Amino acid sequence: MQTLKMALKSIGSNKLRAFLTMLGIIIGVMALVILVSLVNGATGSVTDTISSLGKNMITVSISDNKGAPVQISDLSEWMQDPSLGGVAAYTKESFTGKKDGNAETVDVYGVTSYYEQIQGMSMLLGRFLRSTDIDNHTYVCVINEKLATELIGYTDCLGQEITLGGIRYTVVGVVEDNDTSLTKSYNNDSLSAYIPYTSLVRMSDSATLEITSFYVDAAEDKTTKDAEERITQILLDRFEDDEDAFTVKSQDTLENTMNDVSSALTILLGGIAAISLIVGGIGIMNIMLVTVTERTREIGIRKAIGANRHVILQQFLLEAVVLCMMGCGIGIGLSWAVLQVIGIVVSSLSITFTLNGTVVLIAVGFCFLIGIVFGLYPANKAAKMKPIDALHYGG
Amino acid sequence: MEKKETMIRLKGVCKNYQIGREVIHALDEATLEVTEGEFVSIIGPSGSGKSTLMNIIGCLDVADSGEYILDGIPIEDYTEGELAKIRNKKIGFVFQSFNLIPKLTAEENVELPLIYQKVKRAERARRVEEALKRVKLERRASHYPTELSGGQQQRVAIARAIATDPSLILADEPTGNLDSATSKEIMDIFHELHQQGHTIVLITHDNDVAAQAERSIHILDGKVTEVKR
Ligand SMILES: Nc1ncnc2c1ncn2[C@@H]1O[C@H](COP(=O)(O)OP(=O)(O)O)[C@@H](O)[C@H]1O
Ligand SMILES: [Mg+2]
């Protein structure tokens, strides 16, 4: 406590120099805190935008239905759940598609109507499958642009009939092949056709009305995580609390990618800022060395009246650490102010920049470490002085 | 008179300084004894090795050869930390150039050795006040050294030396920078301290000052001789 008072006093005795010394630390801390907070704020808002696109779907697969298979009616019921945006069953098989002597292997998806929304598909022409198509297992299909051009020869093919696995289907819609599709969850290169789930069940040997895989997404005002928890709960209730009966996976790949990019950026910028902090530390060491030399006589006096090595070491080390921590405090304060100003300037963008708590803690810890590391050498130099040499220094 | 312990015993102590090719014998086979409670003056012209002698007695420096026994224990048996403790508790220094820390007030300067002794705050305050009272400077407690006259600064230095109640007070030309009136004030304090039982070794180049001590030791070119009276 006494030593702390001494350190503050000696720093206070030359305020301008102390400030200039701290400047390196202040700038380093500001760089670290502001950059990291900005990256976090910006990616946070981008991720928010992405999740608001509703592309964060959850994939559920059921491996053991425990005698209570999920059926289309169950899905309709879950559609009403306030946490869930929608549910879409799907199953996929390959069939030969034919039209006027053309034949292609087609990926046929048996789906329910919400599939369009959950996959973020956009229709080029016509409409997607409707609930009535599912309920009445009608023979209508929606095909992708590529299938239309390959099999029929042109995309404007509404009302045309094609056969899939030997059964005639009427084309009611054409799906755009979206190259910029964010999720890439449906493949642009494949020839795809979407038919009512119930119709596929009739054609297929393996597909049954017992749904084994489906997609879920979150209601507009809920997060993907909320939806994930909700559907897990529903399924746990249904399957006797057996967690192994099903798997729930959220496919917020984009969010994850965004987070990866964000961490990479944070580490990169944080690293650069850390280097400037180290440079600041070298400044501290430099000034501490000067201080030790300047105060050689004082050290001699202190030693003459009974200060041992340990006490002197502690005194100068503490001075270096206090300098660093003061710089750190000022830096954090200024960072806060700068973020506040940036927040006001870009307020129209609805991005919020707040002081990131973790980075503040890291900055504090790092400054402390720098104080110790760069204070140790000068302090040790002071502690090692022989009392007689120190007393006679400079006179 | 009761038998007193020998406090300081120097035997054949040498200290050499090499400057370029030349070797200066600052202390040449110095031998002397100081008994507890004595008031000894060491007198010699400038450059005769007085300060060197005091630094060795005060454990600020070590001899090149010879033996120094302090309170019955050879000095080389102490570690650096123990020597710091001895300087702190057993010895009080008064220097010619005062050697106060300019950033600290009179009070804080006097308090410093007590802080190193880890004395509690309340006890420290009490002892600082008492020491300043003994040198009649209680009203200047919160002044900085630059705000005090030379005599006052030296009194603060004396207060600092006696605050820890050391058995030995070492004074290196304490009146060297002071006028005669102020010198007398300072010398009166030393007499008082002697009466209170402190052992005092006072270094001076002034015969009048030296004569005030019980015993005078003469030093010339590093050689020590007892002055018979
Ligand atoms: N650190 C030193 N380096 C070299 N020579 C020194 C040193 N200290 C003292 N001396 C020399 O030793 C001699 C004795 O010095 P000192 O003890 O200071 O004399 P006094 O105090 O009697 O004036 C002088 O000749 C001085 O030049
Ligand atoms: Mg001298």
XYZ file of C-alpha atoms and ligand atoms in Angstrom:
652
model
C 0.000 0.000 0.000
C 2.802 2.309 1.011
C 4.725 1.336 -2.106
C 1.692 2.066 -4.259
C 1.469 5.558 -2.811
C 5.153 6.080 -3.542
C 4.717 4.867 -7.110
C 1.777 7.204 -7.706
C 3.711 10.083 -6.233
C 6.735 9.498 -8.393
C 4.579 9.175 -11.513
C 2.704 12.322 -10.518
C 5.939 14.251 -10.133
C 6.445 14.260 -13.884
C 3.012 14.178 -15.427
C 3.931 15.081 -18.972
C 6.591 12.428 -19.172
C 4.305 9.868 -17.575
C 1.634 10.726 -20.110
C 3.991 10.487 -23.068
C 5.229 7.167 -21.761
C 1.701 5.911 -21.398
C 0.769 7.104 -24.878
C 2.124 3.925 -26.440
C 0.008 1.819 -24.136
C -3.013 4.066 -24.578
C -2.844 3.795 -28.365
C -2.227 0.064 -28.192
C -5.193 -0.488 -25.900
C -7.420 1.714 -28.034
C -6.399 -0.139 -31.173
C -7.107 -3.462 -29.528
C -10.398 -2.568 -27.895
C -11.848 -0.485 -30.727
C -10.895 -2.827 -33.551
C -12.150 -5.925 -31.818
C -15.342 -4.208 -30.701
C -15.934 -2.933 -34.238
C -15.423 -6.357 -35.760
C -17.760 -7.879 -33.222
C -20.370 -5.194 -33.723
C -20.231 -5.448 -37.503
C -20.291 -9.227 -37.706
C -22.975 -9.272 -35.043
C -25.225 -7.150 -37.209
C -24.395 -9.139 -40.351
C -25.190 -12.382 -38.580
C -28.429 -10.857 -37.386
C -29.303 -9.968 -40.944
C -28.494 -13.464 -42.091
C -30.606 -15.103 -39.435
C -33.445 -12.759 -40.251
C -33.390 -14.144 -43.797
C -34.862 -17.266 -42.291
C -32.349 -19.558 -43.873
C -31.367 -21.176 -40.663
C -33.046 -24.467 -40.914
C -32.838 -27.346 -38.573
C -32.555 -30.886 -39.896
C -34.221 -33.625 -37.942
C -33.809 -37.310 -38.614
C -35.539 -40.039 -36.737
C -33.879 -43.403 -36.347
C -36.260 -45.122 -33.977
C -39.906 -44.125 -33.928
C -40.849 -46.239 -30.867
C -44.140 -47.172 -32.422
C -45.214 -43.558 -32.755
C -44.147 -42.625 -36.267
C -44.256 -38.993 -37.317
C -46.904 -38.428 -39.943
C -47.944 -35.571 -42.175
C -50.696 -34.654 -39.738
C -48.117 -34.277 -36.983
C -46.199 -31.858 -39.131
C -49.306 -29.750 -39.689
C -49.816 -29.672 -35.962
C -46.244 -28.540 -35.328
C -46.611 -25.817 -37.922
C -48.909 -24.113 -35.424
C -46.276 -24.091 -32.653
C -45.393 -20.501 -31.702
C -41.652 -21.240 -31.576
C -41.529 -22.925 -34.943
C -41.838 -21.157 -38.261
C -42.634 -24.219 -40.244
C -41.923 -27.874 -40.846
C -41.247 -29.614 -44.135
C -40.888 -33.332 -44.680
C -38.653 -34.542 -47.441
C -37.339 -37.716 -48.891
C -35.253 -38.167 -51.987
C -35.038 -40.877 -54.628
C -33.704 -41.195 -58.152
C -35.993 -41.996 -61.066
C -35.737 -41.863 -64.784
C -37.500 -38.841 -66.165
C -38.862 -39.059 -69.710
C -40.325 -36.643 -72.187
C -40.774 -37.208 -75.892
C -38.046 -39.797 -76.117
C -35.621 -37.831 -73.950
C -34.537 -39.637 -70.809
C -32.571 -38.296 -67.854
C -31.838 -39.488 -64.346
C -33.710 -37.153 -62.051
C -33.392 -36.517 -58.310
C -36.982 -36.657 -57.180
C -37.797 -34.999 -53.864
C -40.962 -35.940 -52.078
C -41.748 -32.860 -50.042
C -44.471 -30.943 -48.271
C -45.453 -27.414 -49.184
C -43.328 -25.552 -46.640
C -40.220 -26.957 -48.320
C -40.156 -24.000 -50.699
C -39.901 -21.433 -47.934
C -37.537 -23.315 -45.721
C -35.114 -23.805 -48.622
C -35.488 -20.211 -49.726
C -36.414 -21.267 -53.253
C -37.653 -18.765 -55.737
C -40.073 -19.677 -58.459
C -39.270 -18.783 -62.033
C -42.686 -19.734 -63.298
C -45.866 -21.125 -61.863
C -46.288 -22.179 -58.280
C -44.846 -24.566 -55.759
C -46.658 -27.603 -54.379
C -49.625 -26.848 -52.136
C -51.026 -28.615 -49.099
C -53.936 -29.817 -51.182
C -51.461 -31.496 -53.550
C -50.009 -33.308 -50.597
C -53.376 -34.243 -49.096
C -54.705 -35.544 -52.398
C -51.419 -37.007 -53.609
C -51.870 -35.415 -56.949
C -49.469 -36.055 -59.782
C -48.064 -32.578 -60.181
C -44.420 -31.624 -60.053
C -42.173 -28.631 -59.787
C -38.904 -28.918 -61.684
C -35.752 -26.901 -61.728
C -34.616 -24.778 -64.648
C -31.950 -27.230 -65.609
C -34.300 -30.180 -65.805
C -36.681 -28.098 -67.880
C -34.010 -27.251 -70.439
C -32.437 -30.706 -70.527
C -35.583 -32.790 -70.661
C -38.186 -30.550 -72.250
C -35.904 -28.168 -74.089
C -37.247 -24.889 -72.793
C -38.192 -23.399 -69.446
C -41.602 -22.082 -70.317
C -43.098 -25.509 -69.834
C -46.033 -25.089 -67.461
C -48.741 -27.656 -68.096
C -46.374 -30.029 -69.895
C -46.435 -33.643 -68.863
C -43.342 -35.637 -68.049
C -43.016 -39.120 -66.661
C -41.068 -39.829 -63.540
C -40.506 -43.490 -62.761
C -43.159 -44.315 -65.295
C -45.888 -42.124 -63.842
C -47.170 -39.018 -65.567
C -46.744 -35.712 -63.807
C -47.933 -32.283 -64.811
C -45.411 -29.477 -64.422
C -46.974 -26.705 -62.308
C -43.869 -24.677 -61.528
C -40.262 -24.070 -62.445
C -37.720 -23.271 -59.787
C -34.996 -20.770 -60.469
C -31.466 -22.154 -60.421
C -29.960 -19.627 -58.116
C -26.219 -19.420 -58.487
C -25.937 -17.049 -55.616
C -27.853 -19.316 -53.322
C -26.472 -18.670 -49.900
C -27.113 -22.006 -48.378
C -26.266 -24.230 -51.351
C -28.540 -26.746 -49.734
C -29.970 -27.711 -53.069
C -27.629 -28.502 -55.841
C -27.820 -26.347 -58.948
C -26.087 -28.872 -61.116
C -28.501 -31.681 -60.534
C -31.727 -32.313 -62.373
C -34.344 -32.005 -59.704
C -38.052 -32.500 -59.484
C -40.264 -31.847 -56.482
C -43.439 -33.879 -56.055
C -45.918 -34.258 -53.186
C -44.536 -36.408 -50.419
C -47.565 -38.627 -50.577
C -47.121 -39.206 -54.290
C -43.539 -40.283 -53.837
C -44.632 -42.774 -51.184
C -46.847 -44.442 -53.777
C -44.042 -44.742 -56.301
C -41.317 -45.858 -53.990
C -40.591 -49.153 -52.323
C -38.692 -47.642 -49.442
C -40.460 -44.346 -48.688
C -43.440 -44.666 -46.365
C -45.834 -42.282 -44.702
C -43.713 -42.619 -41.618
C -41.591 -39.537 -41.938
C -37.969 -40.043 -40.977
C -36.452 -36.747 -41.941
C -37.774 -33.247 -42.056
C -36.708 -29.608 -41.828
C -37.789 -27.119 -39.202
C -37.156 -23.424 -38.963
C -37.734 -20.808 -36.301
C -40.706 -18.499 -36.010
C -39.957 -14.932 -37.055
C -39.541 -13.624 -33.554
C -37.535 -16.620 -32.344
C -33.946 -17.689 -32.771
C -32.828 -20.877 -34.425
C -31.680 -21.983 -31.025
C -35.163 -21.509 -29.566
C -36.632 -23.570 -32.368
C -33.990 -26.218 -31.924
C -34.804 -26.508 -28.237
C -38.525 -26.587 -28.924
C -38.429 -29.352 -31.524
C -36.069 -31.366 -29.359
C -38.554 -31.092 -26.514
C -41.453 -32.149 -28.723
C -39.544 -35.184 -29.920
C -38.337 -36.103 -26.447
C -41.937 -36.088 -25.257
C -42.922 -38.249 -28.190
C -40.082 -40.742 -27.952
C -40.063 -41.492 -24.243
C -37.187 -39.134 -23.446
C -34.824 -41.174 -25.567
C -32.234 -38.815 -26.955
C -30.842 -41.473 -29.236
C -34.074 -41.955 -31.142
C -33.466 -38.871 -33.269
C -30.929 -36.215 -34.134
C -31.509 -32.478 -34.393
C -28.914 -30.490 -36.313
C -29.112 -26.821 -37.035
C -27.707 -25.835 -40.344
C -26.833 -22.289 -39.692
C -23.695 -22.831 -41.694
C -23.580 -19.263 -42.828
C -23.711 -18.008 -39.308
C -20.902 -20.373 -38.441
C -18.851 -19.222 -41.408
C -19.505 -15.646 -40.417
C -18.360 -16.425 -36.908
C -15.226 -18.084 -38.241
C -14.457 -15.042 -40.355
C -15.147 -12.839 -37.381
C -12.801 -14.780 -35.111
C -10.114 -14.786 -37.774
C -10.466 -11.016 -38.146
C -10.505 -10.543 -34.399
C -7.327 -12.551 -33.996
C -5.623 -10.753 -36.860
C -6.532 -7.247 -35.706
C -6.040 -8.173 -32.075
C -2.576 -9.452 -32.960
C -1.672 -6.227 -34.701
C -2.937 -4.234 -31.743
C -1.009 -6.500 -29.387
C 2.158 -5.680 -31.274
C 1.548 -1.970 -30.769
C 0.983 -2.716 -27.093
C 4.344 -4.433 -26.953
C 5.908 -1.387 -28.592
C 4.240 0.669 -25.862
C 5.802 -1.681 -23.328
C 9.224 -1.052 -24.778
C 8.558 2.680 -24.323
C 7.768 2.013 -20.679
C 10.967 0.043 -20.271
C 12.953 2.823 -21.875
C 11.561 5.454 -19.539
C 11.939 3.207 -16.521
C 15.617 2.775 -17.366
C 16.002 6.543 -17.557
C 14.114 6.907 -14.287
C 16.345 4.382 -12.563
C 19.458 6.191 -13.722
C 18.043 9.563 -12.730
C 17.123 8.295 -9.336
C 20.332 6.432 -8.652
C 21.085 8.718 -5.747
C 17.633 8.222 -4.309
C 18.148 4.474 -4.561
C 21.460 4.908 -2.719
C 19.775 6.849 0.072
C 17.022 4.305 0.365
C 19.536 1.508 0.552
C 21.638 3.383 3.116
C 18.668 3.695 5.425
C 17.773 0.055 5.115
C 15.899 -0.741 1.922
C 16.814 -4.195 0.687
C 16.858 -5.466 -2.876
C 13.340 -6.759 -2.646
C 11.858 -3.431 -1.575
C 13.607 -1.508 -4.360
C 12.620 -4.087 -6.955
C 9.035 -3.917 -5.805
C 9.024 -0.131 -5.910
C 10.184 0.188 -9.507
C 8.221 -2.792 -10.744
C 5.086 -1.351 -9.241
C 5.809 1.972 -10.865
C 6.037 0.306 -14.278
C 2.858 -1.684 -13.693
C 0.981 1.370 -12.443
C 2.095 3.315 -15.530
C 0.825 0.497 -17.745
C -2.453 0.158 -15.914
C -3.099 3.898 -15.985
C -2.427 3.861 -19.722
C -4.736 0.893 -20.009
C -7.489 2.657 -18.068
C -7.210 5.819 -20.148
C -7.128 3.718 -23.323
C -10.288 1.863 -22.370
C -12.014 5.106 -21.434
C -11.102 6.702 -24.761
C -12.118 3.562 -26.644
C -15.497 3.728 -25.023
C -15.852 7.361 -26.084
C -14.745 6.622 -29.652
C -17.148 3.677 -29.943
C -19.903 5.894 -28.625
C -19.145 8.484 -31.322
C -18.940 5.854 -34.070
C -22.239 4.472 -32.815
C -23.858 7.877 -33.253
C -22.309 8.414 -36.677
C -23.519 5.101 -38.067
C -26.734 4.991 -36.060
C -28.676 4.840 -39.325
C -27.116 1.457 -40.088
C -28.667 -0.058 -36.965
C -25.313 -1.497 -35.983
C -24.472 -1.274 -32.316
C -20.870 -0.953 -31.241
C -20.414 -1.691 -27.600
C -17.290 -2.150 -25.549
C -16.565 -5.835 -25.721
C -16.159 -7.100 -22.153
C -13.820 -9.934 -23.029
C -11.447 -7.736 -24.961
C -11.396 -5.221 -22.113
C -10.390 -7.997 -19.736
C -7.764 -9.207 -22.184
C -6.413 -5.669 -22.541
C -6.181 -5.258 -18.770
C -4.424 -8.597 -18.361
C -2.075 -7.923 -21.245
C -1.125 -4.473 -19.929
C -0.423 -5.942 -16.523
C 1.809 -8.545 -18.108
C 3.609 -5.917 -20.157
C 4.183 -3.835 -17.036
C 5.759 -6.820 -15.304
C 7.802 -8.006 -18.261
C 9.161 -4.620 -19.289
C 9.425 -3.300 -15.728
C 11.425 -6.228 -14.460
C 14.710 -5.400 -16.128
C 14.907 -1.747 -15.010
C 13.649 -2.619 -11.540
C 16.222 -5.346 -11.204
C 18.901 -2.948 -12.357
C 17.874 -0.584 -9.575
C 17.717 -3.342 -6.985
C 21.183 -4.615 -7.856
C 22.928 -1.276 -7.304
C 25.540 -1.192 -4.575
C 24.550 1.392 -1.981
C 27.911 3.122 -2.026
C 28.047 3.475 -5.810
C 24.490 4.743 -5.908
C 25.101 7.287 -3.148
C 28.117 8.726 -4.893
C 26.508 8.820 -8.308
C 26.831 12.209 -9.922
C 28.503 13.890 -6.969
C 32.408 2.899 35.220
C 30.796 -0.356 34.187
C 32.412 -2.524 31.527
C 30.931 -1.806 28.077
C 30.989 -4.070 25.015
C 33.209 -3.283 22.077
C 30.882 -2.320 19.270
C 33.197 -1.705 16.344
C 36.515 -3.449 15.856
C 38.542 -2.793 12.702
C 41.814 -4.648 12.221
C 44.206 -3.960 9.355
C 41.472 -2.804 7.018
C 42.604 -1.772 3.523
C 40.619 -0.173 0.756
C 42.243 0.640 -2.568
C 40.937 2.482 -5.565
C 42.483 2.017 -8.945
C 42.397 5.069 -11.130
C 44.075 4.395 -14.425
C 47.433 2.850 -13.588
C 47.596 4.470 -10.182
C 46.388 2.696 -7.060
C 45.118 4.950 -4.282
C 45.255 3.525 -0.787
C 42.154 5.179 0.629
C 42.530 3.064 3.754
C 45.868 1.582 4.675
C 45.932 -0.978 7.507
C 43.310 0.912 9.493
C 42.839 -0.441 13.008
C 40.467 0.993 15.575
C 37.937 0.133 18.233
C 34.807 1.887 19.358
C 33.050 0.918 22.566
C 29.315 1.130 23.133
C 28.172 4.541 24.301
C 31.308 6.347 23.160
C 31.457 9.659 21.311
C 34.373 9.354 18.912
C 35.488 11.897 16.356
C 37.542 11.043 13.312
C 39.522 13.943 12.021
C 41.649 14.328 8.950
C 42.123 16.590 5.956
C 40.088 16.260 2.816
C 40.929 13.127 0.850
C 42.473 11.351 3.811
C 39.969 8.470 3.687
C 37.419 9.536 6.317
C 34.372 8.875 4.169
C 35.786 5.581 3.010
C 36.205 4.579 6.637
C 32.688 5.587 7.504
C 31.215 3.718 4.541
C 32.939 0.562 5.699
C 31.829 1.031 9.302
C 28.307 1.740 8.079
C 28.209 -1.421 5.931
C 27.686 0.629 2.792
C 30.941 -0.659 1.370
C 33.210 -3.600 2.032
C 36.954 -3.583 2.697
C 39.414 -5.166 0.285
C 41.258 -6.831 3.125
C 41.343 -6.838 6.898
C 38.762 -7.670 9.482
C 35.648 -5.782 10.559
C 33.716 -7.106 13.503
C 30.413 -5.427 14.339
C 28.839 -6.419 17.631
C 31.052 -9.472 17.815
C 30.190 -10.850 14.363
C 32.525 -10.569 11.355
C 30.872 -8.556 8.616
C 31.483 -11.093 5.899
C 29.161 -13.502 7.728
C 26.168 -11.342 6.872
C 24.131 -11.655 3.692
C 23.186 -8.619 1.637
C 19.687 -8.651 3.087
C 21.016 -8.838 6.634
C 23.329 -5.901 5.986
C 20.335 -3.884 4.797
C 18.620 -4.801 8.049
C 21.653 -3.716 10.080
C 21.763 -0.368 8.268
C 18.070 -0.049 8.927
C 17.936 -0.912 12.618
C 21.354 -0.557 14.142
C 22.876 2.386 12.290
C 21.718 5.917 11.696
C 23.492 7.886 8.979
C 23.969 11.616 8.815
C 25.692 12.794 5.663
C 27.480 15.994 4.814
C 25.115 16.603 1.908
C 22.031 15.645 3.968
C 20.855 13.085 1.389
C 17.165 13.703 1.861
C 14.796 12.539 -0.859
C 13.598 15.761 -2.482
C 10.168 14.425 -3.502
C 9.276 13.546 0.070
C 8.345 15.933 2.879
C 10.408 16.130 6.067
C 7.911 13.851 7.730
C 7.988 11.292 4.922
C 11.771 11.284 4.845
C 11.871 10.518 8.537
C 9.180 7.872 8.114
C 11.028 5.985 5.364
C 13.354 3.793 7.502
C 10.363 2.907 9.678
C 8.428 1.793 6.597
C 11.330 -0.474 5.681
C 11.173 -1.818 9.227
C 7.487 -2.588 8.682
C 6.430 -0.562 11.700
C 2.664 -0.084 11.939
C 1.198 3.184 10.709
C 0.119 4.611 14.077
C 3.433 3.708 15.701
C 5.249 5.267 12.742
C 3.385 8.521 13.109
C 4.204 8.611 16.807
C 7.913 7.960 16.272
C 8.204 10.455 13.428
C 6.634 13.134 15.567
C 8.947 12.323 18.452
C 12.070 12.370 16.276
C 11.126 15.698 14.726
C 10.450 17.089 18.190
C 13.926 16.044 19.296
C 15.457 18.156 16.527
C 12.890 20.904 17.131
C 11.375 20.696 13.690
C 7.879 19.501 14.505
C 6.434 22.602 12.850
C 8.165 21.907 9.548
C 6.883 18.349 9.227
C 5.103 18.839 5.937
C 7.786 20.934 4.259
C 9.822 19.629 1.371
C 13.645 19.667 1.692
C 13.924 22.537 -0.791
C 11.722 24.622 1.483
C 14.122 24.191 4.388
C 17.465 25.820 5.221
C 20.656 23.762 5.290
C 20.609 23.488 9.067
C 16.968 22.451 9.033
C 17.631 19.845 6.356
C 20.455 18.418 8.418
C 18.151 18.285 11.422
C 15.616 16.357 9.353
C 18.431 13.987 8.381
C 19.297 13.549 12.055
C 15.643 12.934 12.870
C 15.616 10.268 10.156
C 18.743 8.722 11.662
C 17.319 8.574 15.183
C 13.723 7.636 14.318
C 14.600 3.945 14.386
C 16.458 4.416 17.678
C 19.753 2.964 16.380
C 22.586 2.148 18.751
C 25.174 3.670 16.415
C 24.995 7.075 14.769
C 27.485 7.686 11.959
C 27.907 11.283 10.905
C 30.105 12.215 7.963
C 31.013 15.889 8.246
C 27.493 16.803 9.347
C 28.465 20.427 9.797
C 30.620 20.636 6.691
C 28.032 22.565 4.707
C 26.763 24.738 7.539
C 27.748 28.083 9.075
C 29.179 28.144 12.571
C 25.988 29.118 14.398
C 24.016 26.327 12.759
C 26.929 23.959 13.306
C 26.669 24.624 17.004
C 22.960 23.773 17.003
C 23.701 20.490 15.253
C 26.562 19.672 17.622
C 24.263 20.310 20.585
C 21.902 17.700 19.218
C 24.761 15.207 18.966
C 25.775 15.875 22.567
C 22.217 15.316 23.642
C 22.022 12.045 21.709
C 25.275 10.947 23.310
C 23.870 11.665 26.742
C 20.851 9.531 25.878
C 23.214 6.623 25.337
C 23.775 6.498 21.578
C 27.207 5.585 20.283
C 28.371 8.357 17.995
C 31.111 8.328 15.382
C 31.523 11.800 13.977
C 33.740 12.578 11.054
C 35.082 16.056 10.555
C 37.978 18.095 9.287
C 37.342 20.766 11.886
C 39.524 20.629 15.018
C 37.025 22.533 17.167
C 34.292 20.091 16.313
C 36.565 17.094 16.857
C 37.635 18.381 20.232
C 34.072 18.188 21.510
C 34.186 14.394 21.407
C 35.414 12.152 24.219
C 38.061 10.685 21.975
C 39.596 11.737 18.656
C 41.099 9.538 16.005
C 43.353 11.058 13.409
C 43.463 9.855 9.847
C 45.987 10.842 7.197
C 46.480 9.205 3.806
C 44.432 6.244 4.962
C 46.533 5.656 8.098
C 44.743 5.823 11.417
C 46.323 7.056 14.631
C 44.826 7.758 18.042
C 45.154 11.347 19.183
C 46.444 11.441 22.748
C 45.239 14.243 24.906
N 34.818 5.694 -5.655
C 36.107 6.096 -5.664
N 36.846 5.874 -6.758
C 38.130 6.250 -6.780
N 38.743 6.866 -5.783
C 38.065 7.159 -4.664
C 36.683 6.771 -4.556
N 36.231 7.160 -3.339
C 37.278 7.754 -2.736
N 38.372 7.735 -3.514
C 39.693 8.228 -3.168
O 40.037 7.754 -1.919
C 40.607 8.759 -1.133
C 39.818 8.922 0.135
O 38.587 9.500 -0.147
P 37.545 9.847 0.961
O 37.423 8.704 1.878
O 36.289 10.282 0.285
O 38.220 11.087 1.667
P 37.616 12.129 2.702
O 36.222 11.748 2.998
O 38.509 12.058 3.867
O 37.670 13.461 2.027
C 40.642 10.001 -1.986
O 41.924 10.125 -2.533
C 39.643 9.753 -3.068
O 40.038 10.352 -4.266
Mg 34.462 12.831 2.782
